[in-house]
Short mmCIF file of C-alpha atoms and ligand atoms in Angstrom, two decimals:
data_model
loop_
_atom_site.label_atom_id
_atom_site.label_comp_id
_atom_site.label_asym_id
_atom_site.label_seq_id
_atom_site.Cartn_x
_atom_site.Cartn_y
_atom_site.Cartn_z
CA UNK A 1 58.89 7.68 -42.41
CA UNK A 2 55.83 6.71 -44.74
CA UNK A 3 56.53 8.27 -48.12
CA UNK A 4 52.64 7.95 -48.98
CA UNK A 5 51.50 11.15 -50.52
CA UNK A 6 55.13 12.74 -51.36
CA UNK A 7 57.06 12.91 -54.16
CA UNK A 8 60.16 10.71 -54.17
CA UNK A 9 63.65 11.34 -55.27
CA UNK A 10 65.01 8.11 -56.81
CA UNK A 11 67.26 6.71 -59.42
CA UNK A 12 66.12 5.50 -62.91
CA UNK A 13 67.63 4.57 -66.41
CA UNK A 14 66.60 7.53 -68.63
CA UNK A 15 66.56 7.43 -72.22
CA UNK A 16 67.91 11.10 -73.31
CA UNK A 17 67.19 10.72 -76.93
CA UNK A 18 66.68 7.80 -79.38
CA UNK A 19 69.65 5.48 -80.06
CA UNK A 20 72.15 7.53 -77.26
CA UNK A 21 72.83 5.40 -74.04
CA UNK A 22 71.00 4.91 -70.67
CA UNK A 23 72.06 7.90 -68.42
CA UNK A 24 71.69 7.32 -63.83
CA UNK A 25 69.42 9.82 -63.50
CA UNK A 26 67.68 11.22 -59.81
CA UNK A 27 64.79 11.69 -60.63
CA UNK A 28 61.09 13.24 -59.15
CA UNK A 29 58.08 10.37 -58.85
CA UNK A 30 55.19 12.18 -58.40
CA UNK A 31 52.29 10.26 -55.81
CA UNK A 32 50.24 7.65 -57.62
CA UNK A 33 46.82 9.81 -58.55
CA UNK A 34 43.06 8.36 -58.65
CA UNK A 35 43.01 5.03 -59.29
CA UNK A 36 47.09 4.71 -59.85
CA UNK A 37 50.14 2.52 -58.03
CA UNK A 38 53.10 3.73 -57.07
CA UNK A 39 55.93 0.74 -56.70
CA UNK A 40 58.90 0.06 -55.25
CA UNK A 41 61.04 -2.16 -57.98
CA UNK A 42 62.73 -4.94 -56.41
CA UNK A 43 64.15 -5.89 -59.84
CA UNK A 44 63.58 -5.78 -64.03
CA UNK A 45 64.64 -7.44 -67.06
CA UNK A 46 65.29 -6.01 -70.26
CA UNK A 47 63.14 -7.15 -73.34
CA UNK A 48 64.11 -6.96 -77.01
CA UNK A 49 61.11 -4.37 -77.07
CA UNK A 50 63.35 -2.04 -75.12
CA UNK A 51 66.37 -1.96 -77.36
CA UNK A 52 63.49 -1.52 -80.30
CA UNK A 53 62.45 1.15 -78.59
CA UNK A 54 65.85 2.59 -78.26
CA UNK A 55 66.48 2.61 -81.17
CA UNK A 56 63.79 4.30 -82.92
CA UNK A 57 62.74 0.19 -84.27
CA UNK A 58 59.26 0.86 -82.40
CA UNK A 59 58.04 4.68 -82.03
CA UNK A 60 57.86 6.13 -78.24
CA UNK A 61 58.06 9.83 -77.32
CA UNK A 62 61.50 10.48 -75.67
CA UNK A 63 62.85 10.96 -72.91
CA UNK A 64 61.56 7.92 -71.51
CA UNK A 65 61.88 5.69 -69.22
CA UNK A 66 62.43 2.16 -70.72
CA UNK A 67 62.04 -1.59 -69.59
CA UNK A 68 58.60 -3.26 -69.05
CA UNK A 69 59.36 -6.58 -67.42
CA UNK A 70 59.40 -6.32 -63.65
CA UNK A 71 58.92 -7.02 -60.30
CA UNK A 72 57.42 -4.42 -56.90
CA UNK A 73 56.44 -4.09 -53.94
CA UNK A 74 53.28 -1.13 -53.46
CA UNK A 75 54.94 1.84 -52.05
CA UNK A 76 51.48 3.36 -51.69
CA UNK A 77 47.80 3.18 -54.19
CA UNK A 78 45.92 6.46 -55.14
CA UNK A 79 41.87 7.38 -54.46
CA UNK A 80 39.83 3.96 -56.02
CA UNK A 81 42.66 1.82 -55.55
CA UNK A 82 40.89 -1.83 -54.53
CA UNK A 83 42.94 -4.96 -55.93
CA UNK A 84 45.84 -3.87 -54.45
CA UNK A 85 47.41 -2.07 -51.04
CA UNK A 86 50.84 -1.29 -50.51
CA UNK A 87 52.95 -3.73 -49.09
CA UNK A 88 51.68 -6.44 -51.78
CA UNK A 89 54.38 -7.88 -54.22
CA UNK A 90 53.34 -7.48 -58.34
CA UNK A 91 54.28 -7.25 -61.58
CA UNK A 92 52.92 -3.99 -64.07
CA UNK A 93 51.49 -5.24 -67.02
CA UNK A 94 52.45 -3.23 -70.36
CA UNK A 95 48.91 -5.14 -71.57
CA UNK A 96 46.39 -3.42 -69.59
CA UNK A 97 42.83 -4.63 -68.71
CA UNK A 98 40.39 -2.52 -68.19
CA UNK A 99 37.59 -5.18 -68.57
CA UNK A 100 35.09 -3.15 -70.46
CA UNK A 101 36.37 -2.54 -73.77
CA UNK A 102 35.92 -5.20 -76.86
CA UNK A 103 39.52 -6.07 -76.32
CA UNK A 104 38.94 -7.36 -72.88
CA UNK A 105 35.15 -8.43 -73.30
CA UNK A 106 35.90 -10.98 -75.79
CA UNK A 107 37.60 -14.87 -74.91
CA UNK A 108 39.40 -14.98 -78.00
CA UNK A 109 41.68 -11.99 -77.25
CA UNK A 110 44.53 -10.34 -74.38
CA UNK A 111 44.54 -6.88 -76.40
CA UNK A 112 43.00 -4.13 -74.36
CA UNK A 113 42.45 -0.84 -76.08
CA UNK A 114 44.02 0.66 -73.76
CA UNK A 115 47.27 -0.31 -74.42
CA UNK A 116 50.21 2.07 -75.00
CA UNK A 117 52.23 1.71 -77.73
CA UNK A 118 53.65 4.87 -78.77
CA UNK A 119 51.05 5.81 -81.03
CA UNK A 120 47.61 7.07 -79.04
CA UNK A 121 46.74 10.63 -77.48
CA UNK A 122 48.01 10.05 -74.37
CA UNK A 123 51.13 8.09 -75.43
CA UNK A 124 54.24 7.96 -73.14
CA UNK A 125 51.53 9.58 -70.22
CA UNK A 126 49.20 8.24 -67.84
CA UNK A 127 45.50 7.66 -68.57
CA UNK A 128 44.88 11.62 -67.55
CA UNK A 129 47.56 13.28 -70.28
CA UNK A 130 49.87 13.39 -67.94
CA UNK A 131 53.31 12.03 -66.05
CA UNK A 132 54.99 11.17 -62.73
CA UNK A 133 58.06 11.08 -63.56
CA UNK A 134 60.25 14.43 -63.66
CA UNK A 135 64.18 14.82 -64.24
CA UNK A 136 65.98 18.58 -63.91
CA UNK A 137 62.19 20.05 -64.67
CA UNK A 138 61.75 18.39 -67.33
CA UNK A 139 58.96 15.79 -68.07
CA UNK A 140 60.07 11.75 -68.29
CA UNK A 141 57.87 9.87 -70.14
CA UNK A 142 57.07 5.98 -69.21
CA UNK A 143 57.05 3.18 -71.29
CA UNK A 144 53.98 1.16 -71.95
CA UNK A 145 52.57 2.21 -68.89
CA UNK A 146 55.14 0.26 -66.57
CA UNK A 147 58.69 1.29 -66.61
CA UNK A 148 61.02 -0.63 -64.63
CA UNK A 149 64.52 0.74 -64.86
CA UNK A 150 63.84 2.79 -62.06
CA UNK A 151 63.83 2.71 -58.70
CA UNK A 152 60.27 3.48 -58.04
CA UNK A 153 57.30 3.67 -61.05
CA UNK A 154 53.88 4.34 -61.18
CA UNK A 155 51.57 2.58 -62.88
CA UNK A 156 47.59 2.24 -63.33
CA UNK A 157 45.46 -0.35 -61.06
CA UNK A 158 44.67 -1.72 -64.52
CA UNK A 159 47.95 -2.92 -65.22
CA UNK A 160 49.29 -4.30 -62.37
CA UNK A 161 49.00 -8.45 -61.05
CA UNK A 162 49.67 -9.51 -57.98
CA UNK A 163 52.57 -12.16 -56.80
CA UNK A 164 53.31 -14.42 -54.43
CA UNK A 165 54.81 -12.79 -51.78
CA UNK A 166 57.70 -14.94 -52.32
CA UNK A 167 58.09 -14.58 -55.60
CA UNK A 168 61.68 -14.75 -56.27
CA UNK A 169 63.58 -11.73 -58.36
CA UNK A 170 63.39 -13.93 -61.50
CA UNK A 171 59.62 -13.53 -61.38
CA UNK A 172 60.20 -9.91 -63.63
CA UNK A 173 60.14 -12.03 -66.38
CA UNK A 174 56.51 -13.29 -66.32
CA UNK A 175 56.35 -9.30 -66.72
CA UNK A 176 57.35 -10.33 -70.71
CA UNK A 177 60.11 -12.62 -71.58
CA UNK A 178 58.99 -15.75 -70.29
CA UNK A 179 55.55 -15.19 -70.74
CA UNK A 180 55.54 -13.52 -73.82
CA UNK A 181 57.13 -16.64 -75.69
CA UNK A 182 55.98 -19.38 -73.24
CA UNK A 183 51.96 -18.56 -73.94
CA UNK A 184 52.69 -17.63 -77.84
CA UNK A 185 53.83 -21.67 -77.62
CA UNK A 186 50.43 -22.22 -75.34
CA UNK A 187 48.08 -20.12 -76.01
CA UNK A 188 48.73 -18.51 -79.91
CA UNK A 189 50.09 -21.50 -81.54
CA UNK A 190 48.01 -23.62 -79.21
CA UNK A 191 50.68 -26.38 -80.30
CA UNK A 192 49.64 -30.61 -79.55
CA UNK A 193 51.22 -33.31 -78.16
CA UNK A 194 53.60 -35.32 -80.13
CA UNK A 195 53.92 -32.16 -83.50
CA UNK A 196 57.57 -30.68 -84.60
CA UNK A 197 57.57 -27.15 -84.33
CA UNK A 198 60.76 -24.07 -85.24
CA UNK A 199 61.66 -21.60 -82.92
CA UNK A 200 63.24 -18.35 -84.82
CA UNK A 201 65.87 -16.20 -82.85
CA UNK A 202 67.87 -17.79 -79.01
CA UNK A 203 66.81 -14.65 -76.88
CA UNK A 204 64.61 -14.53 -74.04
CA UNK A 205 61.70 -14.56 -75.61
CA UNK A 206 62.19 -17.86 -77.93
CA UNK A 207 63.69 -19.81 -74.95
CA UNK A 208 60.91 -19.18 -73.37
CA UNK A 209 58.62 -20.04 -76.23
CA UNK A 210 61.11 -23.68 -76.59
CA UNK A 211 59.52 -23.96 -73.02
CA UNK A 212 55.62 -23.61 -74.11
CA UNK A 213 56.71 -25.78 -77.25
CA UNK A 214 58.23 -28.68 -75.25
CA UNK A 215 55.25 -28.60 -71.84
CA UNK A 216 52.71 -28.14 -74.94
CA UNK A 217 54.34 -31.64 -75.48
CA UNK A 218 55.67 -31.10 -79.39
CA UNK A 219 58.11 -34.61 -80.57
CA UNK A 220 60.28 -32.34 -81.79
CA UNK A 221 61.66 -28.58 -81.41
CA UNK A 222 64.20 -26.99 -83.45
CA UNK A 223 65.77 -23.81 -82.81
CA UNK A 224 67.40 -21.28 -85.16
CA UNK A 225 70.02 -19.03 -84.62
CA UNK A 226 73.28 -17.47 -86.01
CA UNK A 227 74.45 -18.05 -82.26
CA UNK A 228 75.68 -21.19 -81.69
CA UNK A 229 76.93 -20.24 -78.25
CA UNK A 230 72.94 -20.28 -76.92
CA UNK A 231 73.17 -23.54 -78.28
CA UNK A 232 73.01 -25.78 -75.37
CA UNK A 233 70.76 -23.35 -73.69
CA UNK A 234 68.25 -24.13 -76.86
CA UNK A 235 68.46 -27.41 -75.71
CA UNK A 236 68.14 -27.06 -72.31
CA UNK A 237 65.12 -24.73 -71.95
CA UNK A 238 63.62 -28.57 -74.51
CA UNK A 239 65.02 -27.79 -77.61
CA UNK A 240 65.86 -31.17 -79.02
CA UNK A 241 67.88 -29.44 -82.13
CA UNK A 242 69.42 -26.39 -83.12
CA UNK A 243 70.62 -25.11 -86.60
CA UNK A 244 72.63 -22.53 -87.43
CA UNK A 245 71.06 -19.57 -89.81
CA UNK A 246 75.08 -19.28 -90.58
CA UNK A 247 76.27 -22.80 -91.47
CA UNK A 248 73.16 -23.37 -94.47
CA UNK A 249 74.11 -24.02 -97.85
CA UNK A 250 69.95 -23.79 -99.54
CA UNK A 251 67.47 -20.94 -97.82
CA UNK A 252 66.72 -22.00 -94.11
CA UNK A 253 62.72 -22.86 -94.41
CA UNK A 254 64.28 -25.69 -97.50
CA UNK A 255 66.20 -27.24 -94.41
CA UNK A 256 63.45 -27.04 -92.20
CA UNK A 257 61.28 -29.09 -94.44
CA UNK A 258 63.04 -31.65 -95.23
CA UNK A 259 64.11 -32.46 -91.28
CA UNK A 260 60.39 -32.78 -91.00
CA UNK A 261 58.69 -34.64 -93.48
CA UNK A 262 57.51 -31.19 -95.36
CA UNK A 263 57.19 -28.80 -92.74
CA UNK A 264 57.12 -27.72 -89.34
CA UNK A 265 53.22 -27.79 -87.90
CA UNK A 266 53.89 -24.83 -85.78
CA UNK A 267 56.65 -22.22 -86.20
CA UNK A 268 57.58 -18.79 -83.77
CA UNK A 269 59.22 -15.82 -84.74
CA UNK A 270 61.06 -14.06 -82.25
CA UNK A 271 63.81 -12.34 -83.69
CA UNK A 272 61.84 -9.52 -84.72
CA UNK A 273 63.20 -9.21 -88.81
CA UNK A 274 60.94 -9.48 -92.11
CA UNK A 275 63.02 -12.10 -94.05
CA UNK A 276 62.60 -14.50 -90.84
CA UNK A 277 59.20 -14.20 -90.33
CA UNK A 278 58.71 -14.70 -93.84
CA UNK A 279 61.31 -18.20 -93.20
CA UNK A 280 59.36 -19.02 -90.00
CA UNK A 281 56.03 -19.10 -92.51
CA UNK A 282 57.64 -20.77 -95.34
CA UNK A 283 58.84 -23.46 -92.78
CA UNK A 284 55.29 -24.70 -91.90
CA UNK A 285 54.26 -27.45 -93.34
CA UNK A 286 51.59 -26.00 -96.55
CA UNK A 287 48.48 -28.24 -95.82
CA UNK A 288 47.55 -27.15 -91.69
CA UNK A 289 51.20 -25.26 -90.91
CA UNK A 290 50.47 -22.62 -87.61
CA UNK A 291 53.16 -19.30 -88.06
CA UNK A 292 53.60 -16.95 -85.05
CA UNK A 293 54.95 -13.39 -85.31
CA UNK A 294 56.28 -12.22 -81.91
CA UNK A 295 58.97 -10.56 -83.78
CA UNK A 296 58.60 -6.45 -83.50
CA UNK A 297 59.24 -4.95 -86.89
CA UNK A 298 59.95 -1.12 -87.83
CA UNK A 299 57.06 0.94 -88.89
CA UNK A 300 58.45 0.76 -91.69
CA UNK A 301 58.83 -2.77 -93.24
CA UNK A 302 56.48 -4.89 -94.90
CA UNK A 303 55.83 -7.99 -95.48
CA UNK A 304 56.19 -9.53 -99.15
CA UNK A 305 53.45 -12.18 -99.16
CA UNK A 306 52.32 -13.73 -101.63
CA UNK A 307 48.05 -15.05 -100.71
CA UNK A 308 49.58 -19.01 -102.65
CA UNK A 309 51.50 -19.09 -98.82
CA UNK A 310 47.94 -19.02 -97.16
CA UNK A 311 46.14 -21.02 -99.97
CA UNK A 312 46.46 -24.09 -99.57
CA UNK A 313 45.79 -23.96 -95.05
CA UNK A 314 48.78 -22.20 -93.39
CA UNK A 315 47.48 -20.11 -90.68
CA UNK A 316 49.54 -16.96 -90.03
CA UNK A 317 48.88 -15.12 -86.70
CA UNK A 318 50.60 -12.27 -84.39
CA UNK A 319 50.96 -12.65 -80.78
CA UNK A 320 51.22 -9.69 -78.00
CA UNK A 321 52.12 -10.44 -74.32
CA UNK A 322 52.06 -14.76 -75.27
CA UNK A 323 47.69 -14.00 -75.43
CA UNK A 324 47.62 -14.08 -71.55
CA UNK A 325 45.38 -12.24 -68.95
CA UNK A 326 46.17 -11.72 -65.10
CA UNK A 327 44.11 -10.20 -63.53
CA UNK A 328 40.30 -11.08 -64.63
CA UNK A 329 40.13 -15.10 -63.89
CA UNK A 330 36.85 -15.24 -65.16
CA UNK A 331 38.07 -15.55 -68.82
CA UNK A 332 39.76 -18.95 -70.39
CA UNK A 333 43.65 -18.04 -71.20
CA UNK A 334 46.21 -18.65 -68.89
CA UNK A 335 48.99 -17.22 -67.40
N1 NAD B 1 55.40 -9.61 -79.09
C1 NAD B 1 55.41 -9.41 -77.97
O1 NAD B 1 54.43 -9.29 -76.85
C2 NAD B 1 56.81 -9.43 -77.99
C3 NAD B 1 57.27 -9.63 -76.66
C4 NAD B 1 58.13 -9.16 -75.95
C5 NAD B 1 59.41 -9.09 -77.01
N2 NAD B 1 58.61 -9.08 -78.21
C6 NAD B 1 59.35 -9.43 -79.79
O2 NAD B 1 60.66 -10.56 -79.61
C7 NAD B 1 61.60 -10.16 -80.11
C8 NAD B 1 63.11 -10.57 -79.09
O3 NAD B 1 62.96 -10.24 -78.29
P1 NAD B 1 64.10 -11.32 -77.12
O4 NAD B 1 64.03 -10.22 -75.44
O5 NAD B 1 64.27 -12.37 -77.30
O6 NAD B 1 64.73 -10.23 -78.04
P2 NAD B 1 67.22 -10.43 -77.49
O7 NAD B 1 67.97 -9.54 -78.17
O8 NAD B 1 67.15 -11.01 -76.30
O9 NAD B 1 66.43 -12.25 -78.80
C9 NAD B 1 66.32 -11.76 -80.41
C10 NAD B 1 67.79 -13.16 -80.54
O10 NAD B 1 67.07 -13.41 -82.50
C11 NAD B 1 68.13 -13.79 -82.50
N3 NAD B 1 68.26 -13.24 -84.04
C12 NAD B 1 68.98 -12.42 -84.85
N4 NAD B 1 68.59 -12.22 -86.05
C13 NAD B 1 68.02 -13.38 -86.47
C14 NAD B 1 67.68 -14.68 -86.96
N5 NAD B 1 67.88 -13.66 -88.93
N6 NAD B 1 67.75 -15.11 -88.04
C15 NAD B 1 67.14 -15.99 -86.28
N7 NAD B 1 67.39 -15.33 -85.18
C16 NAD B 1 67.96 -14.12 -85.20
C17 NAD B 1 69.42 -12.68 -81.71
O11 NAD B 1 70.75 -13.29 -82.15
C18 NAD B 1 69.06 -13.25 -80.49
O12 NAD B 1 69.76 -13.87 -80.12
C19 NAD B 1 62.05 -8.96 -80.32
O13 NAD B 1 61.87 -8.14 -81.61
C20 NAD B 1 60.71 -8.47 -79.34
O14 NAD B 1 61.04 -7.05 -79.84
C21 NAD B 1 57.73 -8.88 -79.07
ZN1 ZN B 2 40.25 -3.18 -72.13
ZN1 ZN B 3 58.97 -7.05 -73.54
#
């Protein structure tokens, strides 16, 4: 029996309050309105950012259904949706692509003005200012226009990419972790053949950044982490060596500079800590090193940056979503 046009009751992991365990609840998911798509989720990953939101390191309204890297199948579409149809396998995109704004129309940006990172007028809501989720009579917010920790979700038609019908469950990781780390190396850092790289933070994003550095042809890739049990995975993803921050008797950046004849060409921070961000910058070669920050810091954090660190030619960049675009094939960035 078709569920199109009807409210669907299903299970979801709801975050009622910050820093409390998620609660498995029966929720109601309203049908998609115009230019919206309702998805039956196939799989979802857990990204460090979900944890950051839960613990208010990144602010977004509660109660909320977290999760932003998922794979789903289109259950029904609202009026005016032309890019996907019921039955299509898709990935929700937490960075939308409206195709109209300054960011969407710049070949040097992948960030759409409609990106919901928790602070805008419609934070945690659909673009009409309402929610499609409710539970026990209460409105439940979405996270970054995606919300994948649920059996059904509703996303805007500018926040969706069709994928191959045979895409495996692991393809959900393209929605954030894998594509974000890999893309940071390829699209943002623009790692070059034969270069030296250091990747700080050996989680899902860091491992994927290592894979990006390897595919870009880097000849030295140093994985930097504090848990040595993660080193074999880092090596399997392409690291040529790993440094345990717990074993060092001098500052990490000094060790990295000694290992690389003065500093790496590219450093990518995937831990989300201000000291690690500073270390990443200080680990780059002073004349032309590039440091890319991907980790999410809390709103109160600031970086104690001395301009002298940049004066001789270092570049400090940020990267969201690995600099990727999905829907607008006319743009030059790679997925
Ligand atoms: N910019 C983006 O688009 C984007 C997208 C996804 C995730 N993120 C952010 O990237 C970061 C990593 O995400 P993840 O999913 O890989 O998280 P994760 O928790 O899987 O991995 C983080 C890793 O960093 C390590 N770490 C913590 N402190 C460290 C330190 N001082 N030095 C070295 N390693 C340290 C942890 O042990 C862990 O292995 C988070 O801050 C997340 O919010 C950003
Ligand atoms: Zn846009
Ligand atoms: Zn993420």
